Amino acid sequence: MARNNLKNELDCGAEKHFEMRQDGVIYFQDSVWIPAVDELRTLIPDEAHKTRYSVHPGADKMYQELRSFYWWPGMKKDVATYVGKCLTCAKVKAEHQKSSGLLEQPEMPQWKENYKMEKLARLYVDEIVVWHGVPLSIISDLDSRFTSRFWQSLQQSLGKSVNLSTAYHLQTDGQSERTIQTLEDMLRTCILDFGGSWDKHLPLIEFSYNNSYHSSIGCDSFKALYDKRRKPLEFQVGDRVMLTVSPWKGVVCFGAKGKLSPRYVGPSEITQRIGPVAYRLRLPDELSGVHDVFHVSNLKRCLVDKSLIIPLEEIHVDEQLHFIEEPVKIMDREVKRLKRSRIPIVKVRWNSKRGPEFT
C-alpha cells in the first residue's frame, strides 16, 4: 500500500527528491515521507498538537515544527484543516480579524468651521498619519500655511521633509495639480447648474469624485479603499458557531479559572437570520436566561466535527446575565470540640465567577 502511494506521488514529478536510506525509511529532502496509510497523517498532527509539550500551537507554528521531520503532499493544508477543527482552539484562541458585520453609517450633520494651522496640524496627525502612516516626503505649493515655521517644525519633528514646488511650474506636482484641475472643473459645473446654492451640493461632488473611475489606480476611490479583500461574514440557517464569552461586559459570566476561562462557548446552531448582521441561536438549557439573538461580531464559525463536541458545563445566570453564586456540594464535615460545647463545621464548595471556592 505504501509503495502504491509512493508511486502515485512520484508521478507528480517529485521523484528526484525521494531517497531510501539504509534504515529503510523513505526521505523527501531530509524529511521522513509519511504514506497515506493507517491514519498516520492524522496521528502525527494529533501528537504534535495536543501533547503537554506543544499545548495547541497555531497552524503556521505547528506546520513549521512538523516540516523539519515529516513531509507529505498537501501537508500545510492538512495541518491548517486539523487546527481549524480543534474544539479546544475554537474555544480559547483569540480572534485577530477585524470585527465582522457591515457598518451602518449614521447621517452626518452639516457644519462650517475655519481651521487655524494648529488645528490643521492636529487633523493631519489624526486623519493622515494614524490611518496611512507618515509620508516619506510631502510636495506642496508655496501657500503660506505650508511655508510657515509651525508646519516646517511639525514635519521636522516627524523626521520628514517638505518639498516646495517651483513657482509657476505646475509639472513639479503634476499628480496633485491634475487632481485639483478635475475638482475645479466639477466645481465650475456645479456653479453653473445650481447657482448660488452650489455649496450645498459639495457632498455630492465629493461622492461623485470618489465614485468615478480613476486611471491612475484602475478603479474608483471607494473600491480602492473599501473593497480590497473585504467580504462580510455571513452564516446560513443550520450552521454551527461558537459564541464569544465576555465576563467583563456581562454577556456570559462563568468559568472555572476567572479570566483564563475559554473565550468561546458552544457550538450552537443558527436557527434564524435577523437582519444583515444578527442571528438567532439555539442555546442549551444552561443558557436559557440569555437572549438568543447575537451580533455577527460575537460569533465564529465552528469547524469541529460533531463527534468531538463536548456538552457545555452547567452555567447559572440570572435575568441580568450575572453569575449566580450558590453552594454546590458539601466537601467535608467535622465537629469542633470545646470544653463545654460541640460546634459542627461543614466545608462547602461554591460556584463563583472567580472559580470554585470553599467556605
Short mmCIF file of N, CA and C in Angstrom, two decimals, residues 35-184:
data_model
loop_
_atom_site.label_atom_id
_atom_site.label_comp_id
_atom_site.label_asym_id
_atom_site.label_seq_id
_atom_site.Cartn_x
_atom_site.Cartn_y
_atom_site.Cartn_z
N PRO A 35 3.35 7.99 4.34
CA PRO A 35 2.35 7.49 3.41
C PRO A 35 0.94 7.67 3.97
N ALA A 36 -0.03 7.67 3.09
CA ALA A 36 -1.43 7.84 3.50
C ALA A 36 -2.03 6.49 3.88
N VAL A 37 -1.46 5.86 4.90
CA VAL A 37 -1.96 4.56 5.38
C VAL A 37 -2.03 4.59 6.90
N ASP A 38 -2.93 3.76 7.41
CA ASP A 38 -3.07 3.57 8.86
C ASP A 38 -3.24 4.88 9.61
N GLU A 39 -3.85 5.85 8.96
CA GLU A 39 -4.16 7.14 9.58
C GLU A 39 -2.92 7.84 10.14
N LEU A 40 -1.77 7.59 9.53
CA LEU A 40 -0.54 8.24 10.00
C LEU A 40 -0.61 9.76 9.86
N ARG A 41 -1.21 10.19 8.77
CA ARG A 41 -1.28 11.63 8.53
C ARG A 41 -2.27 12.32 9.46
N THR A 42 -3.00 11.56 10.23
CA THR A 42 -3.86 12.13 11.27
C THR A 42 -3.23 11.99 12.65
N LEU A 43 -2.55 10.88 12.89
CA LEU A 43 -1.94 10.64 14.19
C LEU A 43 -0.79 11.60 14.47
N ILE A 44 0.01 11.91 13.45
CA ILE A 44 1.16 12.79 13.66
C ILE A 44 0.71 14.21 14.04
N PRO A 45 -0.23 14.86 13.32
CA PRO A 45 -0.71 16.16 13.80
C PRO A 45 -1.36 16.08 15.17
N ASP A 46 -2.02 14.96 15.47
CA ASP A 46 -2.67 14.82 16.77
C ASP A 46 -1.63 14.84 17.89
N GLU A 47 -0.51 14.13 17.67
CA GLU A 47 0.56 14.12 18.66
C GLU A 47 1.24 15.48 18.77
N ALA A 48 1.39 16.17 17.65
CA ALA A 48 2.10 17.46 17.65
C ALA A 48 1.24 18.60 18.16
N HIS A 49 -0.05 18.37 18.32
CA HIS A 49 -0.95 19.46 18.68
C HIS A 49 -1.46 19.36 20.12
N LYS A 50 -1.66 18.17 20.63
CA LYS A 50 -2.37 18.01 21.90
C LYS A 50 -1.50 17.56 23.05
N THR A 51 -0.20 17.33 22.83
CA THR A 51 0.65 16.87 23.92
C THR A 51 0.96 18.02 24.87
N ARG A 52 1.50 17.69 26.02
CA ARG A 52 1.85 18.71 27.01
C ARG A 52 3.02 19.56 26.55
N TYR A 53 3.77 19.08 25.59
CA TYR A 53 4.94 19.82 25.12
C TYR A 53 4.59 20.82 24.02
N SER A 54 3.44 20.66 23.41
CA SER A 54 3.05 21.56 22.32
C SER A 54 1.98 22.55 22.73
N VAL A 55 0.97 22.13 23.50
CA VAL A 55 -0.08 22.99 24.03
C VAL A 55 -0.80 23.75 22.92
N HIS A 56 -1.33 23.02 21.97
CA HIS A 56 -2.21 23.56 20.92
C HIS A 56 -1.61 24.75 20.18
N PRO A 57 -0.54 24.56 19.43
CA PRO A 57 0.01 25.68 18.64
C PRO A 57 -0.90 26.01 17.45
N GLY A 58 -0.68 27.19 16.87
CA GLY A 58 -1.43 27.58 15.69
C GLY A 58 -0.98 26.81 14.46
N ALA A 59 -1.71 27.00 13.35
CA ALA A 59 -1.44 26.23 12.13
C ALA A 59 -0.04 26.50 11.59
N ASP A 60 0.35 27.77 11.50
CA ASP A 60 1.68 28.09 10.96
C ASP A 60 2.80 27.56 11.83
N LYS A 61 2.68 27.77 13.13
CA LYS A 61 3.73 27.31 14.05
C LYS A 61 3.82 25.78 14.03
N MET A 62 2.67 25.11 14.01
CA MET A 62 2.67 23.65 14.00
C MET A 62 3.27 23.11 12.70
N TYR A 63 2.95 23.75 11.59
CA TYR A 63 3.50 23.30 10.30
C TYR A 63 5.01 23.48 10.26
N GLN A 64 5.52 24.59 10.77
CA GLN A 64 6.96 24.82 10.78
C GLN A 64 7.68 23.80 11.65
N GLU A 65 7.04 23.36 12.73
CA GLU A 65 7.65 22.34 13.57
C GLU A 65 7.66 20.97 12.89
N LEU A 66 6.56 20.63 12.20
CA LEU A 66 6.46 19.30 11.59
C LEU A 66 7.30 19.17 10.33
N ARG A 67 7.43 20.25 9.57
CA ARG A 67 8.11 20.14 8.28
C ARG A 67 9.59 19.79 8.44
N SER A 68 10.14 20.01 9.62
CA SER A 68 11.53 19.65 9.85
C SER A 68 11.74 18.15 9.96
N PHE A 69 10.63 17.42 10.21
CA PHE A 69 10.76 15.98 10.42
C PHE A 69 9.96 15.16 9.42
N TYR A 70 8.82 15.67 8.96
CA TYR A 70 7.92 14.87 8.13
C TYR A 70 7.53 15.65 6.88
N TRP A 71 7.04 14.89 5.89
CA TRP A 71 6.53 15.52 4.65
C TRP A 71 5.52 14.60 4.01
N TRP A 72 4.46 15.19 3.46
CA TRP A 72 3.55 14.51 2.55
C TRP A 72 2.85 15.59 1.71
N PRO A 73 2.34 15.24 0.56
CA PRO A 73 1.70 16.25 -0.31
C PRO A 73 0.51 16.90 0.40
N GLY A 74 0.41 18.21 0.29
CA GLY A 74 -0.68 18.94 0.92
C GLY A 74 -0.58 19.01 2.43
N MET A 75 0.61 18.88 2.96
CA MET A 75 0.80 18.83 4.41
C MET A 75 0.35 20.14 5.08
N LYS A 76 0.71 21.28 4.51
CA LYS A 76 0.36 22.56 5.11
C LYS A 76 -1.16 22.74 5.16
N LYS A 77 -1.86 22.34 4.12
CA LYS A 77 -3.31 22.45 4.10
C LYS A 77 -3.93 21.50 5.12
N ASP A 78 -3.39 20.28 5.23
CA ASP A 78 -3.93 19.32 6.19
C ASP A 78 -3.74 19.82 7.62
N VAL A 79 -2.60 20.43 7.91
CA VAL A 79 -2.35 20.95 9.26
C VAL A 79 -3.32 22.09 9.57
N ALA A 80 -3.54 22.99 8.61
CA ALA A 80 -4.47 24.10 8.83
C ALA A 80 -5.89 23.58 9.06
N THR A 81 -6.28 22.55 8.30
CA THR A 81 -7.62 21.96 8.47
C THR A 81 -7.74 21.32 9.85
N TYR A 82 -6.69 20.63 10.27
CA TYR A 82 -6.72 19.96 11.57
C TYR A 82 -6.87 20.98 12.70
N VAL A 83 -6.08 22.05 12.67
CA VAL A 83 -6.14 23.07 13.72
C VAL A 83 -7.50 23.76 13.70
N GLY A 84 -8.06 23.99 12.50
CA GLY A 84 -9.36 24.63 12.41
C GLY A 84 -10.48 23.80 13.00
N LYS A 85 -10.31 22.48 13.07
CA LYS A 85 -11.33 21.59 13.61
C LYS A 85 -11.11 21.26 15.08
N CYS A 86 -10.11 21.84 15.70
CA CYS A 86 -9.83 21.56 17.12
C CYS A 86 -10.81 22.34 17.98
N LEU A 87 -11.58 21.64 18.80
CA LEU A 87 -12.59 22.29 19.64
C LEU A 87 -11.95 23.16 20.71
N THR A 88 -10.85 22.70 21.29
CA THR A 88 -10.18 23.48 22.32
C THR A 88 -9.67 24.81 21.76
N CYS A 89 -9.06 24.77 20.58
CA CYS A 89 -8.58 26.01 19.96
C CYS A 89 -9.74 26.94 19.63
N ALA A 90 -10.86 26.36 19.19
CA ALA A 90 -12.02 27.18 18.86
C ALA A 90 -12.56 27.92 20.08
N LYS A 91 -12.36 27.33 21.26
CA LYS A 91 -12.87 27.96 22.48
C LYS A 91 -11.93 29.00 23.06
N VAL A 92 -10.62 28.79 22.94
CA VAL A 92 -9.68 29.63 23.69
C VAL A 92 -8.86 30.58 22.85
N LYS A 93 -8.71 30.34 21.55
CA LYS A 93 -7.85 31.20 20.74
C LYS A 93 -8.54 32.53 20.46
N ALA A 94 -7.78 33.61 20.56
CA ALA A 94 -8.31 34.94 20.30
C ALA A 94 -8.46 35.17 18.80
N GLU A 95 -9.46 35.98 18.44
CA GLU A 95 -9.67 36.35 17.05
C GLU A 95 -8.80 37.56 16.72
N HIS A 96 -8.05 37.46 15.62
CA HIS A 96 -7.20 38.56 15.19
C HIS A 96 -7.75 39.23 13.94
N GLN A 97 -8.98 38.89 13.57
CA GLN A 97 -9.62 39.53 12.44
C GLN A 97 -10.39 40.76 12.92
N LYS A 98 -10.64 41.66 12.03
CA LYS A 98 -11.47 42.81 12.36
C LYS A 98 -12.90 42.35 12.63
N SER A 99 -13.62 43.13 13.43
CA SER A 99 -14.98 42.77 13.78
C SER A 99 -15.82 42.59 12.53
N SER A 100 -16.62 41.53 12.52
CA SER A 100 -17.45 41.23 11.37
C SER A 100 -18.70 42.10 11.37
N GLY A 101 -19.35 42.12 10.23
CA GLY A 101 -20.58 42.88 10.11
C GLY A 101 -20.37 44.20 9.39
N LEU A 102 -21.30 44.53 8.50
CA LEU A 102 -21.21 45.79 7.77
C LEU A 102 -21.60 46.96 8.67
N LEU A 103 -20.88 48.06 8.54
CA LEU A 103 -21.17 49.24 9.34
C LEU A 103 -22.42 49.94 8.81
N GLU A 104 -23.19 50.50 9.71
CA GLU A 104 -24.37 51.29 9.34
C GLU A 104 -24.06 52.74 9.67
N GLN A 105 -23.74 53.52 8.63
CA GLN A 105 -23.28 54.89 8.79
C GLN A 105 -24.43 55.81 9.19
N PRO A 106 -24.33 56.51 10.32
CA PRO A 106 -25.38 57.48 10.66
C PRO A 106 -25.27 58.73 9.79
N GLU A 107 -26.33 59.49 9.77
CA GLU A 107 -26.33 60.72 8.97
C GLU A 107 -25.41 61.75 9.61
N MET A 108 -24.53 62.34 8.80
CA MET A 108 -23.57 63.32 9.29
C MET A 108 -24.20 64.71 9.30
N PRO A 109 -24.07 65.45 10.40
CA PRO A 109 -24.63 66.81 10.43
C PRO A 109 -23.80 67.77 9.57
N GLN A 110 -24.43 68.86 9.15
CA GLN A 110 -23.75 69.86 8.35
C GLN A 110 -23.20 70.95 9.27
N TRP A 111 -21.99 71.39 8.98
CA TRP A 111 -21.41 72.48 9.75
C TRP A 111 -20.32 73.16 8.92
N LYS A 112 -19.97 74.36 9.33
CA LYS A 112 -18.88 75.10 8.72
C LYS A 112 -17.95 75.58 9.83
N GLU A 113 -16.66 75.52 9.58
CA GLU A 113 -15.69 75.89 10.61
C GLU A 113 -14.39 76.31 9.94
N ASN A 114 -13.80 77.34 10.45
CA ASN A 114 -12.50 77.82 9.97
C ASN A 114 -11.39 77.22 10.83
N TYR A 115 -10.41 76.60 10.20
CA TYR A 115 -9.33 75.95 10.92
C TYR A 115 -8.07 76.81 10.89
N LYS A 116 -7.45 76.93 12.04
CA LYS A 116 -6.12 77.54 12.10
C LYS A 116 -5.07 76.48 11.80
N MET A 117 -3.82 76.91 11.68
CA MET A 117 -2.77 75.98 11.31
C MET A 117 -2.58 74.90 12.38
N GLU A 118 -2.74 75.28 13.67
CA GLU A 118 -2.61 74.28 14.73
C GLU A 118 -3.67 73.19 14.59
N LYS A 119 -4.89 73.61 14.24
CA LYS A 119 -5.96 72.63 14.05
C LYS A 119 -5.69 71.76 12.84
N LEU A 120 -5.17 72.34 11.76
CA LEU A 120 -4.85 71.54 10.58
C LEU A 120 -3.74 70.54 10.88
N ALA A 121 -2.78 70.94 11.71
CA ALA A 121 -1.72 70.00 12.09
C ALA A 121 -2.29 68.83 12.86
N ARG A 122 -3.24 69.09 13.76
CA ARG A 122 -3.88 68.01 14.51
C ARG A 122 -4.68 67.11 13.58
N LEU A 123 -5.38 67.69 12.62
CA LEU A 123 -6.11 66.88 11.65
C LEU A 123 -5.16 66.04 10.80
N TYR A 124 -4.01 66.61 10.48
CA TYR A 124 -3.02 65.88 9.68
C TYR A 124 -2.55 64.63 10.41
N VAL A 125 -2.31 64.76 11.71
CA VAL A 125 -1.87 63.61 12.50
C VAL A 125 -3.01 62.61 12.69
N ASP A 126 -4.20 63.10 13.03
CA ASP A 126 -5.32 62.21 13.36
C ASP A 126 -5.89 61.51 12.14
N GLU A 127 -5.92 62.19 10.98
CA GLU A 127 -6.60 61.63 9.82
C GLU A 127 -5.66 61.07 8.77
N ILE A 128 -4.43 61.52 8.73
CA ILE A 128 -3.48 61.04 7.72
C ILE A 128 -2.47 60.08 8.33
N VAL A 129 -1.74 60.56 9.33
CA VAL A 129 -0.67 59.74 9.92
C VAL A 129 -1.23 58.50 10.58
N VAL A 130 -2.32 58.64 11.34
CA VAL A 130 -2.87 57.50 12.07
C VAL A 130 -3.35 56.40 11.13
N TRP A 131 -3.97 56.80 10.01
CA TRP A 131 -4.59 55.81 9.12
C TRP A 131 -3.64 55.33 8.03
N HIS A 132 -2.74 56.19 7.56
CA HIS A 132 -1.92 55.84 6.40
C HIS A 132 -0.43 55.86 6.69
N GLY A 133 -0.01 56.26 7.89
CA GLY A 133 1.40 56.34 8.20
C GLY A 133 1.99 57.70 7.85
N VAL A 134 3.24 57.90 8.25
CA VAL A 134 3.91 59.18 7.99
C VAL A 134 4.48 59.16 6.58
N PRO A 135 4.14 60.14 5.74
CA PRO A 135 4.69 60.18 4.38
C PRO A 135 6.21 60.35 4.41
N LEU A 136 6.88 59.74 3.43
CA LEU A 136 8.33 59.91 3.34
C LEU A 136 8.69 61.36 3.05
N SER A 137 7.90 62.00 2.21
CA SER A 137 8.10 63.41 1.91
C SER A 137 6.79 63.99 1.42
N ILE A 138 6.67 65.30 1.49
CA ILE A 138 5.46 65.99 1.07
C ILE A 138 5.83 67.05 0.04
N ILE A 139 5.16 67.01 -1.08
CA ILE A 139 5.34 68.04 -2.11
C ILE A 139 4.13 68.96 -2.05
N SER A 140 4.37 70.23 -1.82
CA SER A 140 3.27 71.19 -1.71
C SER A 140 3.64 72.47 -2.47
N ASP A 141 2.62 73.30 -2.65
CA ASP A 141 2.87 74.58 -3.32
C ASP A 141 3.39 75.58 -2.29
N LEU A 142 3.47 76.86 -2.69
CA LEU A 142 4.06 77.89 -1.84
C LEU A 142 3.02 78.61 -0.99
N ASP A 143 1.95 77.92 -0.66
CA ASP A 143 0.94 78.52 0.22
C ASP A 143 1.56 78.83 1.57
N SER A 144 1.10 79.94 2.18
CA SER A 144 1.68 80.37 3.45
C SER A 144 1.51 79.34 4.55
N ARG A 145 0.48 78.53 4.48
CA ARG A 145 0.29 77.51 5.51
C ARG A 145 1.36 76.43 5.45
N PHE A 146 1.90 76.17 4.25
CA PHE A 146 2.93 75.14 4.10
C PHE A 146 4.35 75.70 4.22
N THR A 147 4.47 77.03 4.16
CA THR A 147 5.80 77.63 4.32
C THR A 147 6.00 78.19 5.72
N SER A 148 5.00 78.09 6.57
CA SER A 148 5.11 78.64 7.93
C SER A 148 6.10 77.84 8.76
N ARG A 149 6.66 78.52 9.77
CA ARG A 149 7.61 77.84 10.64
C ARG A 149 6.95 76.72 11.44
N PHE A 150 5.67 76.91 11.77
CA PHE A 150 4.97 75.86 12.52
C PHE A 150 4.91 74.56 11.70
N TRP A 151 4.52 74.65 10.44
CA TRP A 151 4.41 73.46 9.59
C TRP A 151 5.78 72.82 9.36
N GLN A 152 6.80 73.66 9.15
CA GLN A 152 8.14 73.13 8.95
C GLN A 152 8.63 72.41 10.21
N SER A 153 8.34 72.99 11.39
CA SER A 153 8.77 72.36 12.65
C SER A 153 8.03 71.05 12.88
N LEU A 154 6.76 71.01 12.50
CA LEU A 154 5.99 69.77 12.66
C LEU A 154 6.59 68.65 11.83
N GLN A 155 6.92 68.93 10.58
CA GLN A 155 7.49 67.89 9.72
C GLN A 155 8.88 67.48 10.19
N GLN A 156 9.65 68.42 10.70
CA GLN A 156 10.97 68.07 11.21
C GLN A 156 10.87 67.18 12.44
N SER A 157 9.87 67.44 13.30
CA SER A 157 9.68 66.60 14.48
C SER A 157 9.28 65.18 14.10
N LEU A 158 8.61 65.02 12.94
CA LEU A 158 8.24 63.70 12.44
C LEU A 158 9.36 63.06 11.62
N GLY A 159 10.46 63.79 11.42
CA GLY A 159 11.57 63.25 10.66
C GLY A 159 11.35 63.23 9.17
N LYS A 160 10.48 64.11 8.66
CA LYS A 160 10.18 64.14 7.24
C LYS A 160 10.52 65.50 6.66
N SER A 161 10.58 65.55 5.34
CA SER A 161 10.94 66.79 4.64
C SER A 161 9.76 67.29 3.83
N VAL A 162 9.72 68.60 3.63
CA VAL A 162 8.70 69.25 2.82
C VAL A 162 9.37 69.80 1.58
N ASN A 163 8.95 69.32 0.41
CA ASN A 163 9.49 69.77 -0.87
C ASN A 163 8.50 70.75 -1.49
N LEU A 164 8.91 71.99 -1.60
CA LEU A 164 8.05 73.03 -2.16
C LEU A 164 8.22 73.08 -3.67
N SER A 165 7.10 73.24 -4.35
CA SER A 165 7.14 73.28 -5.81
C SER A 165 7.71 74.61 -6.28
N THR A 166 8.21 74.62 -7.51
CA THR A 166 8.74 75.83 -8.12
C THR A 166 7.60 76.72 -8.57
N ALA A 167 7.75 78.02 -8.37
CA ALA A 167 6.70 78.95 -8.75
C ALA A 167 6.42 78.88 -10.25
N TYR A 168 5.14 78.86 -10.60
CA TYR A 168 4.68 78.86 -12.00
C TYR A 168 5.22 77.66 -12.78
N HIS A 169 5.45 76.56 -12.08
CA HIS A 169 5.88 75.34 -12.76
C HIS A 169 5.03 74.18 -12.24
N LEU A 170 3.87 74.00 -12.86
CA LEU A 170 2.88 73.05 -12.37
C LEU A 170 3.35 71.61 -12.47
N GLN A 171 4.31 71.33 -13.36
CA GLN A 171 4.76 69.95 -13.54
C GLN A 171 5.48 69.40 -12.31
N THR A 172 5.93 70.31 -11.41
CA THR A 172 6.62 69.84 -10.20
C THR A 172 5.72 68.92 -9.39
N ASP A 173 4.47 69.28 -9.28
CA ASP A 173 3.49 68.48 -8.54
C ASP A 173 2.35 68.12 -9.49
N GLY A 174 2.70 67.45 -10.58
CA GLY A 174 1.73 67.20 -11.63
C GLY A 174 0.54 66.37 -11.20
N GLN A 175 0.76 65.33 -10.37
CA GLN A 175 -0.34 64.47 -9.96
C GLN A 175 -1.38 65.25 -9.15
N SER A 176 -0.91 66.06 -8.19
CA SER A 176 -1.85 66.85 -7.39
C SER A 176 -2.53 67.91 -8.24
N GLU A 177 -1.76 68.56 -9.12
CA GLU A 177 -2.35 69.60 -9.96
C GLU A 177 -3.42 69.02 -10.89
N ARG A 178 -3.18 67.79 -11.37
CA ARG A 178 -4.19 67.17 -12.24
C ARG A 178 -5.46 66.86 -11.46
N THR A 179 -5.31 66.43 -10.23
CA THR A 179 -6.48 66.18 -9.39
C THR A 179 -7.22 67.47 -9.08
N ILE A 180 -6.45 68.52 -8.76
CA ILE A 180 -7.08 69.81 -8.48
C ILE A 180 -7.82 70.33 -9.71
N GLN A 181 -7.24 70.13 -10.88
CA GLN A 181 -7.92 70.57 -12.10
C GLN A 181 -9.25 69.87 -12.28
N THR A 182 -9.29 68.57 -12.01
CA THR A 182 -10.55 67.82 -12.11
C THR A 182 -11.58 68.36 -11.13
N LEU A 183 -11.15 68.63 -9.90
CA LEU A 183 -12.08 69.15 -8.89
C LEU A 183 -12.56 70.54 -9.26
N GLU A 184 -11.68 71.37 -9.81
CA GLU A 184 -12.09 72.72 -10.22
C GLU A 184 -13.14 72.64 -11.33
#
